[in-house]
Amino acid sequence: MRYPAENGCQAARVCTKAGRAMRLPACGSPTVPGVITSRACPYYGARWLLAPVKETLHLVHGPVGCAYYGQTVRRKSYRILSTALDEKDVVFGGDTKLVRAVREALRLFPDARAVFVYGCCVAGLTGADLAGICRLATRATGRTVVPVSCAGFGGASQGDGHDLAADVLVRFLVGRTSPAAPASYTVNLLGEFDVAGDLQEIKMLLNQLGVSVLCTFTGEASVTSLGYAHAAALNLVHCQRTGGSLAEAMTKAFGTPALKVNFFGFAATAASLRAVAAHFGREEAAEQIIRAAETRVEPVLAELRRHLAGRRVGLYFGGSRVGSMAAAYRELGMEVVWAGAQFGQQEDYAAAWPDVADGGVLLDDARQFEIEKFLCQAQPDLFVGGVRERFLAYKYGVPFTVFPQEGKPYAGFTGFINFAQDIWRAVASPVWRLVHSQ
Ligand code: SF4
């Protein structure tokens, strides 16, 4: 499939896999203005990472629309407040309003132990002194008031917001207290957001290994657990785009080693368990867990593989999951013919490359018309994307599954069965026979 030229030349953010030489899409650059992209701004990226942190308040210093936009993250709503900046504040400055808002927020919610103050585009344009005001507010209230300078125009995508949110977590909240119990055989999970029970599956496998999770960044994080997270013996990076910069910052600040893991797919889960076990000297326990899972899971998977093998799938994810998930579809015998991400990095596409079929496409920041073109011309057996892509796929009569998923966990050995069953249900639905017979 050919894609139109962008600014007069073939878009380098689109690559076709041909032969053995690895060619990766260019990424990390801003979207061309006017193009319909599914990216979000750095402010939303910061919300994505910080929203689940318990015992906190979220105060958005910007027009009320920014707060409304950032209220729902991963289909959950969070406690969020706004300074509701307007024209008057643009002319005369909104700093006084922010000081008043921090005080009022803490009066209304006295249980909050920390406040994240998000500086949006308007605050960035007027040059609000976010760091100074937060420093003064911390002294005046005795609570941690954290400046998050995440103006939407300050980065190419939400990926930049993840990086700066990781930075403020480590600078302001991690390492403030000590854990109650000794922290050997403990890990932190970085870049895990507890979607549909994934976290419970991962924790169960780690517990079977004799390893416990001290803090999950940020699906199950709180001011308390972040405070002692520095005491963990190892950081497990489950999502490179949201966890990678956290791991780097924690290694720099506290010397905590990091290990990249992936709990999607049987092979990846087994490899990750073996790697964690090797770190803690628990290799025998890992082999026992994997053998037991093989006996239980393999017969079901073999049957599903029989139905799914050879089917063509297109993937369009947020960031780094494109690499880890491509391997999971391939493990089911499916052919990955299209793999894209909204804000992937070179290493994400490099991870996906071996699992993309020859002649398949890798692309960064897909435009809506490119997704439509793929669905319409390639007619894959399955398209996997976010909620925004769901109805586009249906419109072209293509079976669709959403990722991150909405129902059961996909992580771990049992999760891989759920994952394969969901695919088979979508692909085998009788509705597609009706659609294609019209
Ligand atoms: S781009 Fe700017 S104005 Fe729009 S939501 Fe993001 S921070 Fe707010």
Coordinates of C-alpha atoms and ligand atoms in Angstrom, one line a residue:
M1 CA 0.0 0.0 0.0
R2 CA 1.4 3.5 -0.9
Y3 CA 0.9 6.5 1.3
P4 CA 0.7 10.1 -0.1
A5 CA 3.7 12.3 0.2
E6 CA 3.9 14.7 3.1
N7 CA 5.6 18.1 2.5
G8 CA 6.6 16.9 -1.0
C9 CA 8.4 13.7 0.0
Q10 CA 7.4 10.2 1.1
A11 CA 6.6 10.4 4.8
A12 CA 9.6 8.9 6.7
R13 CA 7.2 8.1 9.6
V14 CA 5.8 5.3 7.4
C15 CA 8.0 2.3 6.6
T16 CA 7.3 -0.9 4.7
K17 CA 9.2 -4.0 5.9
A18 CA 11.1 -5.5 3.1
G19 CA 13.9 -8.0 3.5
R20 CA 16.2 -8.3 6.5
A21 CA 17.5 -4.7 6.8
M22 CA 15.7 -3.0 9.6
R23 CA 14.0 0.3 8.6
L24 CA 12.1 2.1 11.3
P25 CA 9.6 5.0 11.1
A26 CA 10.8 8.5 12.1
C27 CA 9.1 9.5 15.3
G28 CA 8.9 12.1 18.1
S29 CA 8.2 15.1 15.8
P30 CA 5.1 17.2 16.1
T31 CA 2.0 16.5 14.0
V32 CA 1.5 18.7 11.0
P33 CA -1.1 21.4 12.0
G34 CA -4.5 20.7 10.5
V35 CA -4.0 16.9 10.3
I36 CA -6.5 14.7 12.2
T37 CA -4.3 12.9 14.6
S38 CA -5.3 10.7 17.6
R39 CA -2.4 12.1 19.7
A40 CA -3.1 14.1 22.9
C41 CA -1.1 16.9 24.5
P42 CA 1.6 16.7 27.2
Y43 CA -0.9 17.9 29.8
Y44 CA -3.0 14.8 29.1
G45 CA 0.1 12.7 29.2
A46 CA 0.9 14.0 32.6
R47 CA -2.7 13.3 33.7
W48 CA -2.4 9.7 32.3
L49 CA 0.5 9.0 34.7
L50 CA -0.6 11.1 37.7
A51 CA -4.4 10.6 37.8
P52 CA -4.4 7.3 39.7
V53 CA -2.1 8.5 42.6
K54 CA -4.2 8.2 45.7
E55 CA -4.2 10.7 48.6
T56 CA -3.7 13.6 46.1
L57 CA -5.7 16.5 44.6
H58 CA -5.4 17.5 41.0
L59 CA -5.6 21.3 40.4
V60 CA -5.5 22.4 36.7
H61 CA -4.2 25.9 36.2
G62 CA -5.8 26.8 32.9
P63 CA -9.2 27.3 31.3
V64 CA -11.9 25.0 32.7
G65 CA -11.9 23.0 29.4
C66 CA -8.5 21.6 30.1
A67 CA -9.7 20.2 33.5
Y68 CA -12.8 18.8 31.8
Y69 CA -10.7 17.2 29.1
G70 CA -8.4 15.6 31.8
Q71 CA -11.1 14.4 34.2
T72 CA -11.4 11.0 32.7
V73 CA -8.4 8.8 32.3
R74 CA -8.6 5.2 31.1
R75 CA -12.4 5.5 31.4
K76 CA -12.2 6.3 35.1
S77 CA -13.1 9.8 36.5
Y78 CA -10.9 11.5 39.1
R79 CA -11.2 14.3 41.6
I80 CA -10.0 17.3 39.7
L81 CA -10.3 21.1 40.2
S82 CA -9.6 24.1 38.0
T83 CA -8.6 27.7 38.4
A84 CA -10.8 28.4 35.3
L85 CA -8.5 31.0 33.8
D86 CA -10.3 33.6 31.6
E87 CA -9.5 36.7 29.5
K88 CA -9.0 38.9 32.6
D89 CA -6.4 36.5 34.0
V90 CA -4.5 36.5 30.6
V91 CA -4.3 40.3 30.8
F92 CA -3.6 40.7 34.6
G93 CA -2.1 37.4 35.5
G94 CA -3.6 34.4 37.3
D95 CA -1.0 33.8 40.0
T96 CA -3.2 35.2 42.9
K97 CA -6.1 33.1 41.7
L98 CA -3.8 30.0 41.8
V99 CA -2.7 30.7 45.4
R100 CA -6.3 31.1 46.5
A101 CA -7.3 27.9 44.6
V102 CA -4.6 25.8 46.4
R103 CA -5.8 27.0 49.8
E104 CA -9.5 26.5 48.9
A105 CA -8.8 23.0 47.5
L106 CA -7.0 21.9 50.6
R107 CA -9.8 23.3 52.8
L108 CA -12.4 21.4 50.8
F109 CA -10.4 18.2 50.8
P110 CA -8.4 18.1 54.0
D111 CA -7.5 14.4 53.5
A112 CA -5.3 15.2 50.5
R113 CA -1.6 14.8 51.4
A114 CA -0.3 16.3 48.1
V115 CA -1.6 18.6 45.3
F116 CA -0.5 18.3 41.7
V117 CA -0.8 21.7 40.0
Y118 CA -0.9 21.3 36.2
G119 CA 0.3 24.4 34.2
C120 CA -1.7 24.3 30.9
C121 CA -1.1 26.3 27.7
V122 CA -2.6 29.6 29.0
A123 CA -0.4 29.4 32.2
G124 CA 2.6 28.7 30.0
L125 CA 1.8 31.6 27.6
T126 CA 1.3 34.1 30.5
G127 CA 4.5 32.9 32.2
A128 CA 2.9 31.9 35.5
D129 CA 5.5 31.2 38.2
L130 CA 4.2 27.7 38.9
A131 CA 7.3 26.5 40.7
G132 CA 7.5 29.6 43.0
I133 CA 3.9 29.5 43.9
C134 CA 4.0 25.8 44.7
R135 CA 7.1 26.3 46.9
L136 CA 5.3 29.0 48.9
A137 CA 2.1 27.0 49.1
T138 CA 4.0 23.9 50.4
R139 CA 5.5 26.1 53.2
A140 CA 2.2 27.8 54.0
T141 CA 0.0 24.6 54.1
G142 CA 2.5 21.9 55.2
R143 CA 1.3 19.7 52.3
T144 CA 3.4 18.8 49.2
V145 CA 2.3 21.1 46.4
V146 CA 3.9 19.8 43.2
P147 CA 4.3 22.0 40.0
V148 CA 3.6 20.1 36.8
S149 CA 4.5 22.4 33.9
C150 CA 2.9 20.6 31.1
A151 CA 1.7 23.3 28.6
G152 CA 0.1 21.5 25.6
F153 CA 2.4 23.4 23.2
G154 CA 5.5 22.3 25.1
G155 CA 5.9 18.9 23.4
A156 CA 5.0 16.7 20.4
S157 CA 2.6 14.4 22.2
Q158 CA 1.4 13.0 25.5
G159 CA 4.7 11.0 25.6
D160 CA 6.4 14.2 26.7
G161 CA 3.9 14.6 29.5
H162 CA 4.7 11.1 30.7
D163 CA 8.4 12.0 31.0
L164 CA 7.8 15.2 32.9
A165 CA 5.2 13.5 35.2
A166 CA 7.8 10.8 36.0
D167 CA 10.3 13.5 36.8
V168 CA 8.0 15.2 39.3
L169 CA 7.1 12.0 41.0
V170 CA 10.8 11.2 41.7
R171 CA 11.7 14.7 42.7
F172 CA 8.7 15.4 45.0
L173 CA 7.3 12.1 46.3
V174 CA 9.6 9.1 46.0
G175 CA 11.9 8.5 48.9
R176 CA 10.2 10.6 51.5
T177 CA 9.5 7.8 54.0
S178 CA 10.9 4.3 55.0
P179 CA 8.9 1.1 54.6
A180 CA 7.6 -0.6 57.7
A181 CA 9.2 -4.0 56.8
P182 CA 12.6 -5.0 55.3
A183 CA 12.5 -4.6 51.5
S184 CA 14.5 -7.6 50.2
Y185 CA 12.6 -9.6 47.5
T186 CA 10.5 -6.5 46.6
V187 CA 10.0 -4.8 43.3
N188 CA 8.2 -1.7 42.0
L189 CA 6.2 -2.1 38.8
L190 CA 6.7 0.9 36.5
G191 CA 4.3 1.7 33.7
E192 CA 1.5 -0.6 34.9
F193 CA -2.0 1.0 35.2
D194 CA -4.2 -1.9 36.5
V195 CA -6.4 -2.1 33.4
A196 CA -9.1 -4.7 33.8
G197 CA -7.3 -6.7 36.5
D198 CA -3.9 -7.0 34.7
L199 CA -2.1 -5.9 37.9
Q200 CA -3.7 -8.7 40.0
E201 CA -2.5 -11.3 37.5
I202 CA 1.1 -9.9 37.5
K203 CA 1.1 -9.6 41.3
M204 CA -0.1 -13.2 41.7
L205 CA 2.7 -14.5 39.5
L206 CA 5.3 -12.5 41.4
N207 CA 4.0 -13.6 44.7
Q208 CA 4.2 -17.3 43.6
L209 CA 7.9 -16.5 42.9
G210 CA 8.2 -15.1 46.5
V211 CA 8.5 -11.5 45.3
S212 CA 6.2 -8.8 46.5
V213 CA 5.3 -5.5 44.9
L214 CA 6.1 -2.4 46.9
C215 CA 4.6 0.3 44.7
T216 CA 2.9 0.2 41.2
F217 CA 3.6 3.3 39.2
T218 CA 1.0 4.4 39.0
G219 CA -2.0 2.0 38.8
E220 CA -1.8 1.4 42.5
A221 CA 0.3 4.2 43.8
S222 CA -0.4 6.5 46.7
V223 CA 1.6 9.3 48.4
T224 CA 2.5 6.7 51.1
S225 CA 3.7 3.9 48.8
L226 CA 5.6 6.3 46.6
G227 CA 7.3 7.6 49.7
Y228 CA 9.0 4.2 50.4
A229 CA 9.3 3.0 46.7
H230 CA 13.0 3.8 46.7
A231 CA 13.5 0.8 49.1
A232 CA 12.6 -1.8 46.5
A233 CA 15.4 -4.1 45.4
L234 CA 14.4 -3.9 41.7
N235 CA 12.3 -1.8 39.3
L236 CA 10.3 -3.8 36.7
V237 CA 9.5 -1.7 33.6
H238 CA 6.3 -3.0 32.2
C239 CA 5.7 -0.1 29.7
Q240 CA 8.8 1.5 28.4
R241 CA 7.1 4.8 27.3
T242 CA 5.7 5.5 30.7
G243 CA 8.1 3.5 32.9
G244 CA 11.4 4.0 31.1
S245 CA 12.0 7.5 32.2
L246 CA 10.9 6.7 35.8
A247 CA 13.3 3.8 35.9
E248 CA 16.2 6.0 34.7
A249 CA 15.4 8.7 37.2
M250 CA 15.2 6.2 40.1
T251 CA 18.5 4.6 39.1
K252 CA 20.1 8.0 39.1
A253 CA 18.5 9.2 42.4
F254 CA 18.5 5.9 44.4
G255 CA 20.7 3.4 42.5
T256 CA 17.7 1.0 42.0
P257 CA 18.5 -1.4 39.1
A258 CA 15.8 -1.8 36.4
L259 CA 14.6 -4.8 34.3
K260 CA 12.4 -4.6 31.3
V261 CA 9.5 -7.1 31.5
N262 CA 6.5 -8.0 29.4
F263 CA 3.6 -10.0 30.8
F264 CA 1.6 -10.2 27.5
G265 CA 1.9 -13.5 25.8
F266 CA 2.9 -16.9 27.1
A267 CA 6.5 -16.7 25.9
A268 CA 7.0 -13.2 27.1
T269 CA 5.5 -13.9 30.6
A270 CA 7.7 -17.0 31.0
A271 CA 10.8 -15.0 29.9
S272 CA 10.0 -12.2 32.3
L273 CA 9.4 -14.5 35.2
R274 CA 12.8 -16.2 34.5
A275 CA 14.5 -12.8 34.4
V276 CA 13.0 -11.7 37.7
A277 CA 13.8 -15.1 39.2
A278 CA 17.4 -14.9 38.1
H279 CA 17.8 -11.6 39.8
F280 CA 16.5 -13.0 43.1
G281 CA 18.0 -16.5 42.8
R282 CA 14.6 -18.2 42.5
E283 CA 15.0 -20.0 39.2
E284 CA 13.6 -23.3 40.4
A285 CA 10.3 -21.6 41.6
A286 CA 10.0 -19.9 38.2
E287 CA 10.4 -23.2 36.3
Q288 CA 7.7 -24.8 38.5
I289 CA 5.2 -21.9 37.8
I290 CA 5.9 -22.1 34.0
R291 CA 5.5 -25.9 33.9
A292 CA 2.2 -25.8 35.8
A293 CA 0.9 -23.0 33.5
E294 CA 2.0 -24.9 30.4
T295 CA -0.1 -28.0 31.4
R296 CA -3.1 -25.8 32.2
V297 CA -3.0 -23.3 29.4
E298 CA -1.4 -25.0 26.3
P299 CA -4.4 -27.3 25.4
V300 CA -6.7 -24.2 25.3
L301 CA -4.2 -22.1 23.3
A302 CA -3.5 -24.9 20.8
E303 CA -7.2 -25.0 19.9
L304 CA -7.5 -21.2 19.6
R305 CA -4.2 -21.1 17.5
R306 CA -5.8 -23.6 15.1
H307 CA -8.6 -21.1 14.4
L308 CA -6.4 -17.9 14.4
A309 CA -3.3 -19.0 12.6
G310 CA -2.7 -17.1 9.3
R311 CA -5.2 -14.4 10.0
R312 CA -4.0 -10.8 9.3
V313 CA -4.1 -8.2 12.0
G314 CA -3.5 -4.5 12.1
L315 CA -2.4 -2.8 15.4
Y316 CA -2.6 0.8 16.4
F317 CA -1.6 1.5 20.0
G318 CA -0.7 4.5 22.2
G319 CA 3.0 4.0 22.7
S320 CA 5.4 1.2 23.5
R321 CA 2.8 -1.6 23.7
V322 CA 3.1 -2.0 19.9
G323 CA 6.4 -4.0 20.3
S324 CA 5.2 -6.2 23.1
M325 CA 1.8 -6.9 21.7
A326 CA 3.0 -7.6 18.1
A327 CA 4.8 -10.6 19.6
A328 CA 1.6 -11.8 21.4
Y329 CA -0.4 -11.9 18.1
R330 CA 2.4 -13.7 16.4
E331 CA 2.5 -16.2 19.1
L332 CA -1.1 -17.1 18.2
G333 CA 0.1 -17.6 14.6
M334 CA -1.4 -14.4 13.3
E335 CA 0.3 -12.2 10.7
V336 CA 0.9 -8.6 11.8
V337 CA 0.5 -6.6 8.6
W338 CA 0.3 -3.1 10.0
A339 CA 1.8 -1.8 13.3
G340 CA 1.4 1.8 14.3
A341 CA 1.6 3.9 17.5
Q342 CA 0.5 7.4 18.3
F343 CA 3.7 8.4 20.0
G344 CA 6.1 5.4 19.8
Q345 CA 9.9 5.6 20.1
Q346 CA 12.5 4.0 17.9
E347 CA 13.0 1.2 20.4
D348 CA 9.3 0.4 20.3
Y349 CA 9.3 0.0 16.5
A350 CA 12.5 -1.9 16.7
A351 CA 10.8 -4.3 19.2
A352 CA 7.8 -4.7 16.8
W353 CA 9.9 -5.1 13.6
P354 CA 10.7 -8.9 13.9
D355 CA 7.0 -9.7 14.4
V356 CA 5.7 -7.7 11.5
A357 CA 5.2 -9.8 8.4
D358 CA 7.3 -9.2 5.3
G359 CA 5.6 -6.4 3.3
G360 CA 3.9 -5.1 6.4
V361 CA 3.8 -1.5 7.4
L362 CA 5.2 0.3 10.5
L363 CA 4.0 3.8 11.1
D364 CA 4.1 6.6 13.6
D365 CA 1.3 9.0 14.4
A366 CA -1.2 7.6 11.8
R367 CA -3.6 10.0 10.2
Q368 CA -7.2 9.1 10.3
F369 CA -7.3 8.7 6.5
E370 CA -4.3 6.3 6.6
I371 CA -6.2 4.1 9.1
E372 CA -9.3 4.2 6.8
K373 CA -7.2 3.4 3.8
F374 CA -5.7 0.4 5.5
L375 CA -9.0 -0.9 6.6
C376 CA -10.7 -0.3 3.3
Q377 CA -7.9 -1.6 1.0
A378 CA -6.2 -4.3 3.1
Q379 CA -9.4 -5.7 4.7
P380 CA -7.5 -7.3 7.6
D381 CA -9.2 -10.1 9.6
L382 CA -8.8 -8.0 12.7
F383 CA -8.0 -4.4 13.7
V384 CA -6.9 -3.6 17.2
G385 CA -6.9 0.0 18.5
G386 CA -8.3 2.4 21.0
V387 CA -11.9 3.4 21.4
R388 CA -11.5 6.0 18.7
E389 CA -10.8 3.4 16.1
R390 CA -13.6 1.1 17.0
F391 CA -16.4 2.6 14.8
L392 CA -14.0 3.2 11.9
A393 CA -13.2 -0.5 11.8
Y394 CA -16.9 -1.4 12.1
K395 CA -17.7 1.0 9.2
Y396 CA -15.4 -0.9 6.9
G397 CA -16.7 -4.3 8.1
V398 CA -13.5 -5.2 9.9
P399 CA -13.6 -7.2 13.2
F400 CA -12.2 -5.0 16.1
T401 CA -10.9 -5.5 19.6
V402 CA -10.0 -2.7 21.9
F403 CA -6.6 -2.3 23.6
P404 CA -6.2 -1.6 26.5
Q405 CA -9.0 -4.0 26.9
E406 CA -12.3 -3.4 28.7
G407 CA -13.2 -6.7 30.2
K408 CA -10.9 -9.4 31.6
P409 CA -7.2 -9.2 32.2
Y410 CA -4.8 -10.0 29.3
A411 CA -1.6 -10.1 31.4
G412 CA 0.0 -13.4 32.6
F413 CA -0.8 -17.0 31.5
T414 CA -4.5 -16.9 32.2
G415 CA -4.8 -13.4 30.7
F416 CA -3.3 -14.8 27.5
I417 CA -6.2 -17.2 27.2
N418 CA -8.7 -14.3 27.7
F419 CA -6.8 -12.3 25.0
A420 CA -6.9 -15.2 22.5
Q421 CA -10.6 -15.9 23.3
D422 CA -11.6 -12.2 22.8
I423 CA -9.8 -12.2 19.4
W424 CA -11.6 -15.4 18.3
R425 CA -15.0 -14.0 19.5
A426 CA -14.5 -10.9 17.4
V427 CA -13.2 -12.6 14.3
A428 CA -15.8 -15.5 14.3
S429 CA -18.8 -13.3 15.1
P430 CA -21.6 -14.2 12.6
V431 CA -22.3 -10.5 12.1
W432 CA -19.4 -10.2 9.6
R433 CA -21.0 -12.8 7.3
L434 CA -24.1 -10.6 7.2
V435 CA -22.1 -7.4 6.6
H436 CA -20.1 -8.9 3.7
S437 CA -23.1 -10.5 2.1
Q438 CA -24.8 -7.1 1.6
Ligands
SF4_1 S1 -3.4 21.6 24.3 FE1 -3.3 23.2 25.9 S2 -5.4 24.0 26.0 FE2 -5.5 22.1 25.0 S3 -6.0 20.6 26.6 FE3 -3.7 20.6 26.3 S4 -3.0 22.1 27.8 FE4 -5.2 22.5 27.6

